[in-house]
XYZ file of C-alpha atoms in Angstrom:
669
model
C 0.116 0.001 0.061
C 2.784 2.172 0.696
C 4.138 1.985 -2.967
C 0.789 3.384 -4.016
C 0.945 6.346 -1.510
C 2.499 8.680 -4.030
C -0.351 7.838 -6.762
C -3.026 8.406 -3.899
C -1.577 11.903 -3.536
C -1.499 12.678 -6.907
C -5.084 11.329 -7.553
C -6.153 13.395 -4.413
C -4.239 16.530 -5.941
C -5.887 16.075 -9.513
C -9.393 15.389 -8.249
C -9.380 18.425 -5.908
C -8.154 20.757 -8.682
C -10.378 19.236 -11.653
C -13.298 19.644 -9.179
C -12.498 23.121 -8.496
C -12.006 24.364 -11.986
C -14.701 22.300 -13.316
C -17.036 24.327 -10.314
C -15.940 27.854 -12.193
C -16.245 26.735 -15.434
C -19.725 24.838 -15.303
C -21.229 26.300 -12.163
C -20.138 30.065 -12.407
C -19.306 30.368 -15.970
C -15.792 31.682 -14.877
C -12.804 29.650 -16.057
C -9.632 30.113 -14.596
C -7.788 27.755 -16.986
C -7.889 27.171 -20.293
C -9.926 24.231 -22.196
C -6.353 22.628 -22.903
C -4.615 22.843 -19.630
C -8.123 21.435 -18.109
C -7.927 18.677 -20.509
C -4.257 17.779 -19.693
C -5.476 17.709 -16.297
C -8.668 15.632 -16.386
C -7.033 13.044 -19.180
C -3.964 12.618 -16.410
C -6.567 11.634 -13.864
C -8.208 9.496 -16.101
C -4.968 7.610 -16.841
C -4.143 7.125 -13.441
C -7.484 5.773 -12.380
C -7.426 3.261 -15.267
C -4.165 2.111 -14.136
C -5.249 1.484 -10.670
C -9.157 1.010 -10.719
C -9.086 0.137 -6.613
C -8.688 4.026 -6.425
C -11.714 5.074 -8.459
C -14.477 6.862 -6.011
C -17.856 7.789 -6.767
C -17.372 11.257 -6.242
C -14.396 11.611 -8.812
C -15.182 14.196 -11.230
C -14.262 11.472 -14.140
C -17.797 9.784 -12.896
C -19.833 12.632 -13.471
C -20.911 14.905 -16.112
C -21.151 19.004 -15.636
C -21.587 21.022 -12.752
C -23.853 21.644 -9.725
C -27.298 23.121 -9.940
C -27.154 26.920 -9.419
C -29.194 28.313 -6.699
C -32.373 29.828 -7.766
C -33.342 27.313 -10.613
C -35.770 24.375 -9.874
C -34.136 21.109 -10.492
C -35.206 19.582 -13.780
C -34.754 15.403 -13.775
C -33.654 14.054 -17.515
C -35.201 11.061 -18.407
C -32.167 10.237 -20.221
C -28.843 10.918 -18.983
C -27.318 13.874 -20.878
C -24.015 12.668 -21.096
C -20.776 14.239 -22.144
C -18.687 13.267 -25.186
C -15.123 11.546 -24.968
C -12.598 13.651 -26.575
C -10.149 12.761 -29.394
C -7.291 15.299 -28.916
C -5.197 14.057 -31.982
C -5.497 11.849 -35.075
C -4.289 8.972 -32.989
C -7.313 9.121 -30.528
C -9.847 10.035 -33.587
C -8.314 6.547 -35.498
C -8.790 4.596 -32.535
C -12.229 5.293 -32.407
C -12.930 4.940 -36.082
C -11.166 1.203 -36.305
C -12.999 0.303 -32.615
C -16.288 1.457 -33.769
C -16.128 -0.462 -37.116
C -14.728 -3.582 -35.215
C -17.332 -3.296 -32.781
C -20.232 -3.293 -35.441
C -18.192 -6.323 -37.390
C -17.552 -3.788 -40.578
C -14.708 -2.910 -42.501
C -13.255 0.584 -41.371
C -13.577 2.683 -44.800
C -17.431 1.348 -44.769
C -18.229 2.567 -41.530
C -20.727 5.408 -41.946
C -20.644 8.598 -39.731
C -22.058 12.054 -39.534
C -19.967 15.149 -38.730
C -21.356 17.506 -36.781
C -19.919 20.776 -35.402
C -18.768 20.836 -31.738
C -20.307 24.157 -30.704
C -18.537 26.215 -27.957
C -21.808 26.967 -25.942
C -24.375 25.357 -23.287
C -26.073 21.837 -24.030
C -30.062 22.370 -23.405
C -32.999 19.609 -23.699
C -35.977 21.267 -24.869
C -39.295 19.202 -24.521
C -42.374 19.514 -26.265
C -45.847 18.131 -25.318
C -48.182 18.307 -28.544
C -45.392 20.357 -30.405
C -45.825 23.052 -27.762
C -42.499 23.710 -25.738
C -43.164 23.028 -22.104
C -39.580 22.613 -20.415
C -36.028 23.414 -20.901
C -33.033 22.167 -19.001
C -29.647 22.530 -18.896
C -27.106 19.241 -18.443
C -26.302 20.040 -14.972
C -24.746 16.950 -13.487
C -25.920 15.112 -16.210
C -28.476 13.467 -14.300
C -30.354 16.500 -13.052
C -30.254 19.779 -14.734
C -31.628 23.416 -14.122
C -35.099 24.368 -15.318
C -34.597 27.420 -17.658
C -37.933 27.244 -19.473
C -38.552 31.183 -19.013
C -34.759 31.731 -20.447
C -34.812 29.342 -23.420
C -38.461 31.015 -24.721
C -36.367 33.942 -25.462
C -33.766 32.463 -27.572
C -34.535 33.889 -31.174
C -34.577 30.369 -33.315
C -35.676 28.083 -30.953
C -39.409 27.061 -31.937
C -41.988 27.647 -29.133
C -44.526 25.328 -31.234
C -43.647 22.532 -33.893
C -45.665 22.124 -36.992
C -46.706 18.867 -35.567
C -48.585 17.743 -32.298
C -45.411 15.563 -31.283
C -44.389 14.662 -27.797
C -40.704 15.267 -28.229
C -37.383 15.986 -26.648
C -34.527 17.791 -28.748
C -31.000 18.451 -27.701
C -28.966 20.756 -28.658
C -26.279 23.699 -27.919
C -26.932 27.255 -26.930
C -24.799 29.557 -28.518
C -23.956 33.165 -28.925
C -22.853 34.014 -32.657
C -19.824 35.887 -33.042
C -21.381 39.091 -34.119
C -23.835 38.887 -31.626
C -21.131 38.519 -28.808
C -19.568 41.632 -30.567
C -22.722 43.721 -30.359
C -23.626 42.778 -26.476
C -20.231 43.774 -25.502
C -20.324 46.897 -27.165
C -23.698 47.643 -25.381
C -22.271 46.576 -21.827
C -19.246 48.782 -22.447
C -21.506 51.577 -23.400
C -23.136 51.279 -19.892
C -20.028 50.874 -18.178
C -20.553 47.260 -17.402
C -17.852 44.389 -17.563
C -17.858 42.513 -21.069
C -18.372 39.173 -21.690
C -14.737 37.078 -21.751
C -15.941 35.072 -24.988
C -18.920 33.524 -26.705
C -19.179 30.253 -24.434
C -19.199 32.345 -21.424
C -21.853 34.677 -23.324
C -23.892 31.897 -23.990
C -23.700 29.879 -20.425
C -23.912 32.936 -18.154
C -26.997 34.369 -20.256
C -28.961 31.289 -19.977
C -28.478 31.080 -16.291
C -29.748 34.803 -15.638
C -32.879 34.446 -13.210
C -34.101 37.342 -15.169
C -35.337 35.989 -18.219
C -35.269 39.707 -19.860
C -31.183 39.850 -19.453
C -31.234 36.478 -21.393
C -33.232 38.332 -24.162
C -30.976 40.992 -24.404
C -28.254 38.677 -25.120
C -29.210 37.630 -28.545
C -28.881 33.550 -28.092
C -29.382 31.006 -30.843
C -29.828 27.186 -30.321
C -28.807 24.324 -32.796
C -30.033 21.001 -32.428
C -28.408 17.938 -32.683
C -30.468 15.054 -31.609
C -34.219 14.313 -30.738
C -36.546 11.320 -29.183
C -40.015 11.022 -28.288
C -40.838 11.604 -24.765
C -41.856 7.716 -24.100
C -38.106 6.923 -25.242
C -39.143 6.093 -28.841
C -37.001 7.290 -31.882
C -39.210 9.852 -33.823
C -39.965 10.324 -37.655
C -39.462 6.481 -38.072
C -35.894 7.554 -38.428
C -33.280 4.590 -39.135
C -29.826 7.199 -39.100
C -28.433 10.092 -37.112
C -28.661 11.886 -40.447
C -32.390 11.049 -40.630
C -32.800 12.762 -37.354
C -31.072 15.845 -38.488
C -33.115 16.391 -41.578
C -36.254 15.885 -39.429
C -35.442 18.411 -37.174
C -34.328 20.678 -39.869
C -38.181 20.326 -41.347
C -39.594 20.955 -37.851
C -37.774 24.634 -37.955
C -34.554 23.906 -35.945
C -31.669 25.402 -36.947
C -28.840 22.649 -37.904
C -24.982 23.883 -39.040
C -24.970 23.532 -42.738
C -21.707 22.091 -42.685
C -23.210 18.627 -41.581
C -22.489 15.915 -43.679
C -21.924 11.849 -43.588
C -18.381 10.522 -43.940
C -17.141 6.993 -44.487
C -14.160 5.599 -42.812
C -11.080 7.273 -41.477
C -10.119 8.941 -44.730
C -13.738 10.669 -44.779
C -13.294 11.576 -40.976
C -9.890 13.074 -41.323
C -10.757 14.663 -44.622
C -13.851 16.637 -43.204
C -12.097 17.563 -39.920
C -9.476 19.170 -41.724
C -11.955 20.803 -44.196
C -13.933 22.364 -41.286
C -10.695 23.421 -39.465
C -9.639 25.408 -42.509
C -13.140 27.468 -42.498
C -13.394 27.607 -38.763
C -12.472 31.093 -38.459
C -15.150 32.310 -40.902
C -18.078 30.273 -39.087
C -20.330 32.268 -37.808
C -19.984 30.505 -34.297
C -17.117 29.286 -31.832
C -16.521 25.574 -32.294
C -13.649 23.651 -30.689
C -13.900 20.560 -32.663
C -15.896 18.039 -34.869
C -18.493 15.607 -33.205
C -18.473 12.200 -35.182
C -21.383 9.801 -34.777
C -22.167 6.323 -36.051
C -24.772 7.330 -38.450
C -27.008 4.003 -38.077
C -29.399 4.324 -34.617
C -29.048 0.403 -34.763
C -25.385 0.847 -34.350
C -25.585 3.228 -31.899
C -27.668 1.042 -29.885
C -25.050 -1.970 -30.490
C -22.428 -0.124 -29.362
C -23.896 1.473 -26.362
C -22.491 3.813 -23.611
C -20.014 3.511 -20.704
C -20.940 5.087 -17.614
C -19.965 8.660 -18.627
C -20.103 9.007 -22.475
C -21.297 7.135 -25.278
C -19.268 4.376 -27.548
C -20.646 5.638 -30.847
C -19.466 9.046 -30.768
C -16.107 11.163 -30.387
C -15.457 14.926 -30.020
C -12.409 15.239 -32.346
C -10.880 18.440 -30.913
C -8.712 21.212 -32.669
C -5.403 22.094 -30.947
C -6.024 24.636 -27.989
C -7.103 28.110 -29.217
C -6.154 29.589 -25.827
C -3.192 29.677 -23.786
C -2.090 31.516 -20.663
C 0.981 34.152 -21.219
C 2.584 36.998 -19.527
C 2.178 40.726 -20.563
C 5.813 42.379 -20.718
C 4.711 45.342 -22.678
C 1.745 47.049 -24.234
C 2.365 49.417 -27.268
C 0.084 51.233 -29.659
C 0.037 50.130 -33.183
C -1.660 52.277 -36.094
C -3.456 50.411 -38.872
C -4.392 51.487 -42.298
C -8.032 53.550 -41.201
C -6.022 55.310 -38.511
C -7.176 53.265 -35.724
C -4.852 53.311 -32.597
C -5.050 49.837 -31.103
C -3.292 48.762 -27.884
C -1.240 45.341 -28.607
C 0.217 43.413 -25.951
C 3.914 41.991 -26.290
C 3.587 38.780 -24.430
C 6.002 35.693 -23.642
C 5.864 33.646 -26.712
C 3.101 30.863 -26.199
C 1.777 28.540 -28.930
C -2.016 28.898 -29.597
C -3.849 27.295 -32.307
C -0.792 25.406 -33.612
C 1.422 28.857 -33.822
C 3.871 30.752 -31.753
C 2.119 33.995 -30.559
C 4.018 36.940 -28.812
C 1.853 39.890 -29.795
C -2.108 39.803 -28.962
C -4.367 42.555 -29.712
C -6.490 44.394 -26.619
C -8.720 46.269 -29.569
C -8.924 49.679 -27.390
C -8.269 51.291 -24.196
C -11.601 50.562 -22.729
C -11.177 47.093 -23.318
C -7.783 47.080 -21.680
C -9.479 48.272 -18.523
C -12.400 46.464 -18.450
C -10.720 43.309 -18.921
C -8.036 44.224 -16.065
C -4.990 43.847 -18.405
C -1.440 45.629 -16.760
C 1.980 45.492 -17.222
C 2.846 41.898 -15.629
C -0.612 40.482 -16.184
C -1.224 36.679 -16.672
C -3.312 36.589 -19.604
C -5.693 34.056 -21.365
C -4.619 34.528 -25.312
C -6.914 33.293 -27.786
C -6.783 32.960 -31.572
C -8.992 31.288 -34.136
C -7.894 30.279 -37.589
C -5.978 33.099 -39.143
C -7.462 35.811 -37.169
C -5.139 37.847 -34.958
C -4.844 36.962 -31.615
C -6.339 38.570 -28.709
C -6.367 38.900 -25.034
C -9.627 37.748 -23.862
C -9.031 37.807 -20.004
C -6.694 38.068 -16.895
C -5.877 34.941 -14.838
C -6.315 36.736 -11.275
C -3.382 37.195 -8.983
C -2.783 38.556 -5.783
C -0.101 40.560 -7.140
C -2.443 42.452 -9.368
C -2.903 45.228 -7.179
C 1.064 46.092 -7.405
C 0.943 46.061 -11.225
C 1.397 49.293 -13.401
C -2.016 50.499 -15.568
C -1.860 51.113 -19.135
C -2.530 54.405 -20.041
C -3.434 55.247 -23.553
C -1.019 57.932 -25.248
C -2.256 61.367 -26.239
C -0.349 61.349 -29.649
C 0.301 59.006 -32.424
C 3.571 56.801 -31.981
C 4.127 57.111 -35.855
C 3.411 60.776 -36.749
C 3.002 62.893 -33.524
C -0.462 63.630 -34.773
C -2.889 64.253 -31.578
C -4.977 61.094 -31.450
C -8.958 61.771 -31.582
C -11.846 60.096 -30.381
C -15.139 61.171 -31.859
C -18.331 60.831 -29.889
C -19.926 57.351 -30.463
C -16.575 56.042 -31.109
C -15.135 53.385 -29.237
C -11.629 53.772 -29.792
C -8.904 56.471 -30.716
C -7.652 56.934 -34.188
C -4.829 59.106 -35.699
C -6.246 62.006 -38.133
C -2.641 61.807 -40.169
C -3.926 59.934 -42.962
C -1.426 59.122 -45.725
C 0.834 61.720 -44.165
C 1.302 58.969 -41.421
C 4.074 56.502 -41.889
C 2.536 53.834 -40.021
C -1.016 54.414 -42.087
C 0.832 54.652 -45.309
C 2.708 51.228 -44.731
C -0.687 49.733 -44.114
C -2.611 50.926 -46.861
C 0.279 49.946 -49.434
C 0.413 46.568 -47.986
C -3.466 46.064 -48.345
C -3.454 47.743 -51.485
C -1.082 44.763 -52.726
C -2.328 42.011 -50.941
C -3.762 38.615 -52.190
C -7.477 39.929 -51.861
C -6.428 43.395 -53.413
C -4.322 43.700 -56.419
C -2.424 40.712 -55.871
C 0.975 41.860 -56.377
C 3.248 39.247 -56.083
C 6.674 39.867 -53.836
C 5.461 43.190 -52.481
C 5.182 42.420 -48.944
C 5.909 44.838 -46.032
C 9.418 44.664 -46.139
C 9.688 45.430 -49.737
C 7.152 48.531 -49.241
C 9.318 49.595 -46.546
C 12.416 49.662 -48.498
C 10.691 51.444 -51.475
C 9.012 53.929 -49.009
C 12.659 54.738 -47.384
C 14.395 55.057 -50.908
C 11.468 57.630 -51.871
C 10.595 55.650 -54.962
C 6.672 55.507 -53.541
C 4.519 57.438 -51.359
C 0.783 56.708 -52.671
C -0.387 53.175 -54.347
C -0.108 54.936 -57.590
C 3.405 55.514 -57.757
C 3.773 51.528 -57.801
C 2.983 51.856 -61.493
C 5.773 54.071 -62.490
C 8.621 51.772 -60.759
C 11.719 51.102 -63.157
C 13.269 48.127 -62.421
C 16.846 49.574 -62.150
C 15.766 51.783 -59.181
C 14.381 49.049 -57.715
C 17.427 46.730 -58.190
C 19.622 49.106 -56.047
C 17.658 48.909 -53.045
C 18.807 46.786 -50.161
C 17.271 43.120 -50.483
C 16.781 43.417 -54.121
C 18.576 42.472 -57.197
C 18.473 42.783 -60.885
C 16.215 39.805 -61.377
C 14.109 40.432 -58.375
C 13.593 43.643 -59.233
C 12.459 42.846 -63.031
C 10.122 40.355 -61.525
C 8.621 42.873 -58.987
C 8.043 45.232 -61.876
C 6.514 42.654 -64.018
C 4.218 41.705 -61.027
C 3.148 45.249 -60.859
C 2.266 45.563 -64.665
C 0.299 42.255 -64.576
C -2.044 43.780 -62.152
C -3.540 46.453 -64.676
C -7.321 45.451 -65.482
C -8.008 44.260 -62.165
C -11.320 42.703 -61.096
C -13.509 45.546 -59.893
C -14.430 43.685 -56.713
C -10.263 43.414 -56.141
C -10.289 47.096 -56.916
C -13.031 48.226 -54.818
C -11.432 46.110 -51.840
C -7.656 47.387 -52.446
C -8.237 50.819 -51.879
C -8.931 49.915 -48.226
C -12.236 51.728 -47.249
C -13.099 50.942 -43.796
C -15.840 48.231 -43.699
C -15.411 47.389 -47.036
C -14.053 43.677 -47.084
C -13.930 40.768 -49.630
C -17.458 40.035 -49.571
C -18.902 43.800 -49.603
C -16.630 44.375 -52.316
C -17.893 41.651 -54.474
C -21.874 42.832 -53.610
C -20.807 46.404 -54.882
C -19.099 45.171 -57.878
C -22.397 43.149 -58.658
C -24.471 45.981 -57.751
C -22.768 48.845 -59.697
C -21.079 46.692 -62.303
C -18.564 49.335 -63.377
C -16.187 51.769 -61.494
C -17.856 54.989 -63.149
C -21.200 53.963 -61.641
C -19.835 53.117 -58.279
C -17.509 56.226 -57.856
C -20.880 58.542 -58.388
C -23.339 56.630 -56.325
C -25.464 58.115 -53.905
C -26.372 57.589 -50.225
C -29.856 55.782 -51.645
C -28.150 53.832 -54.368
C -25.358 52.636 -52.042
C -27.667 51.352 -49.197
C -29.525 49.159 -51.381
C -26.462 46.771 -51.760
C -27.082 43.662 -50.072
C -25.382 43.520 -46.926
C -24.214 47.110 -47.041
C -25.511 48.878 -44.065
C -25.461 52.638 -43.059
C -22.267 52.720 -41.268
C -20.361 51.478 -44.397
C -22.184 53.210 -46.553
C -21.223 56.332 -44.577
C -17.441 55.145 -44.938
C -17.660 54.775 -48.460
C -19.057 58.410 -48.917
C -16.437 59.561 -46.343
C -13.252 58.051 -48.123
C -14.311 59.743 -51.546
C -15.095 62.869 -49.837
C -11.361 63.209 -48.287
C -9.601 65.203 -51.025
C -6.312 62.836 -51.029
C -8.114 59.673 -50.798
C -10.560 60.171 -53.539
C -8.067 61.900 -56.178
C -5.736 58.658 -55.155
C -9.054 56.186 -56.052
C -9.553 58.155 -59.428
C -6.057 58.301 -60.350
C -5.882 54.305 -59.551
C -8.560 53.981 -61.340
C -7.272 55.592 -64.726
C -4.027 53.949 -64.541
C -5.345 50.086 -63.911
C -9.066 50.456 -65.787
C -10.968 48.269 -63.374
C -12.963 45.411 -65.547
C -16.841 46.114 -65.681
C -18.549 43.511 -63.804
C -21.234 41.595 -65.048
C -24.639 42.327 -63.813
C -26.785 39.444 -62.327
C -30.084 40.439 -62.685
C -32.547 37.928 -63.972
C -29.629 35.212 -64.224
C -30.905 31.726 -64.371
C -28.789 30.782 -61.458
C -29.552 34.017 -59.005
C -29.982 32.337 -55.623
C -28.781 29.072 -56.371
C -25.917 27.258 -54.051
C -23.696 25.300 -55.655
C -20.831 23.260 -53.834
C -17.689 22.379 -55.586
C -15.831 19.598 -55.212
C -12.693 17.575 -57.122
C -10.599 18.529 -59.785
C -11.996 20.069 -63.147
C -10.775 19.611 -66.500
C -10.186 23.259 -67.445
C -11.362 25.410 -64.488
C -9.600 25.813 -61.251
C -11.793 25.819 -57.987
C -11.251 29.697 -57.819
C -12.278 30.434 -61.651
C -15.576 28.004 -61.120
C -16.315 29.711 -58.245
C -15.939 33.409 -59.653
C -18.101 32.443 -62.463
C -20.756 31.158 -60.719
C -20.959 34.374 -58.127
C -20.644 36.433 -61.172
C -24.155 34.850 -62.632
C -25.690 35.418 -59.259
C -25.298 32.132 -57.557
C -23.694 31.516 -54.090
C -20.916 28.788 -53.421
C -20.654 26.957 -50.423
C -18.163 24.876 -48.660
C -20.444 21.888 -47.329
C -23.344 19.919 -48.795
C -26.719 20.585 -46.641
C -30.566 20.175 -47.799
C -30.054 23.949 -48.829
C -27.775 23.020 -51.764
C -28.857 23.165 -54.972
C -26.038 21.829 -57.217
C -23.215 19.772 -56.415
C -20.511 20.299 -59.372
C -18.205 17.231 -59.046
C -14.575 16.794 -60.851
C -12.126 13.874 -60.689
C -11.172 12.704 -57.232
C -14.781 13.949 -55.776
C -15.189 12.810 -52.279
C -17.612 12.988 -49.205
C -19.259 15.967 -50.708
C -20.114 13.881 -53.627
C -21.642 10.951 -51.440
C -23.361 13.476 -49.338
C -25.274 14.890 -52.667
C -26.042 11.387 -53.690
C -27.621 10.868 -50.333
C -29.485 13.735 -50.214
C -30.572 13.298 -53.902
C -29.112 16.731 -54.866
C -28.497 17.044 -58.690
C -24.887 16.887 -59.375
C -22.997 18.498 -62.535
C -19.833 17.926 -64.122
C -17.857 20.976 -65.477
C -19.585 20.998 -68.811
C -22.879 21.001 -67.459
C -21.813 24.194 -65.278
C -20.743 25.933 -68.379
C -23.741 25.035 -70.486
C -25.727 26.869 -67.583
C -23.728 29.813 -67.418
C -24.105 30.204 -71.035
C -27.956 29.601 -71.349
């Protein structure tokens, strides 16, 4: 027994720590460590208990799910336990699940059919309907008994209060706060001098657990369903697969992520996981992984459950997007629109698979609201290619002794006095192109891949050209001479000739690219395409009135005002006109009346003559939309060679499948 003493001590330490962290996370919605750090502790405890089963106790956090019931809510017992999912932290874990499930069902691994569903970062909810009317909503709680949050759930915008059929049904899903709603709610909280929400997960969980439903209603929550059963325990809708259940829920009016798909075998699982990961940053909600479930409901029953997790499902998680670091300095950076952004210089830390040494603090109000100081221990977050940000501070007894950040009065680049207009949340530099930092940022944006796409013209090259006084404005690029460039540090005759050739190749840009390259505040890639389609030609866009601009899809009052302010600026307006005269942007095809207007396409595989980007551009120019995943909303799937799971999903759903020739024929008709 004495030999086990160190193990017993470690297990006791882990149970104490995991219980405390889980209580803060689940019960108080105030996480003290990152998900990745928590997972490491939890998995160590699981491993030790697996090695020493005699030390497992009923009160171990590995033996239960979720957190305690928050005082003030009525208990809501679950007819069926709301179990959590086992995590796969890497492809080894995920592959073991797939091969194990296939073996358990006696089928070949590559023949195993699974659904791929997004693992939302929110709060699990069970909504019960009697006669098609919502009568109860309950949180997961400890998995056996949750909290009755029916009044709060009724405020969720997309949760049906009445179904189109009088069915007795329990629907399970996730309450989430979409990214745009999170930003809007935080803006409202800051304007009232209140503490902002730490992240979307806390926003969803904390909002659902407000005793006052009016507060929940103000938080703009959404619900995404992923499962259902009749209240008597029977499978509804005569469904035989998880996919059948999802489609039935969709038909009842529940929101389902359009990325949901059916895949086969390990190759299908890994391909879907990577594809979702590539588009993760662009999703409207936060996710931390993909849930894969055996598709057949009979297969799910055959595999069954452990005491804590189902054997037929796995949560395949992405690398942690949050990490803990220490703030060493806070500097102010000036962007291309003049926005003055406090940026924390932190101890390098790996977040989302990359090393991060800087993180945005957005504005001075956010710095103070989050309590970030010089020397603070902070939680750093990064999603996809999005700039890392500090989303919270890990409390410490030393916080009171740390030095606070004070926003400077003058621009660190041009010394202009920083301004803050009424209604603005941040400061900005009014220096415009006279400000070196803004000049560099604007030139980099102009030459970027989504802009004029000038190969070889990065920030270092632009800095060298500016310092040599060869360029000051984007239009100066088109008068560069190769011999002048070749004499600069970092260049030679060949590289200079290559750069001037790339600049010459940028002539006659697509109208959408040209609009984007101007760097108008609030006009990103999607808005540039919408404006190009709306007006068709630069000459019409340039003189568009407020009423004409605001009629463009996805263009609101703020963006319209930004466009008009940009052209009214004497320097920026003249520069835009000069660039248009030099480069001659191509007219964009008008899409009114197109036979593809409003149709949703999914492109998969390799086409004989078109690249994927070319095919996408043709569809969008004709008024269609291109989606990255197959769903019931998909109109057509265009498949080339080596088409994979998207083609299979289309065939399963009965969606028409075209080849390249059929697409080109439709475009020509």
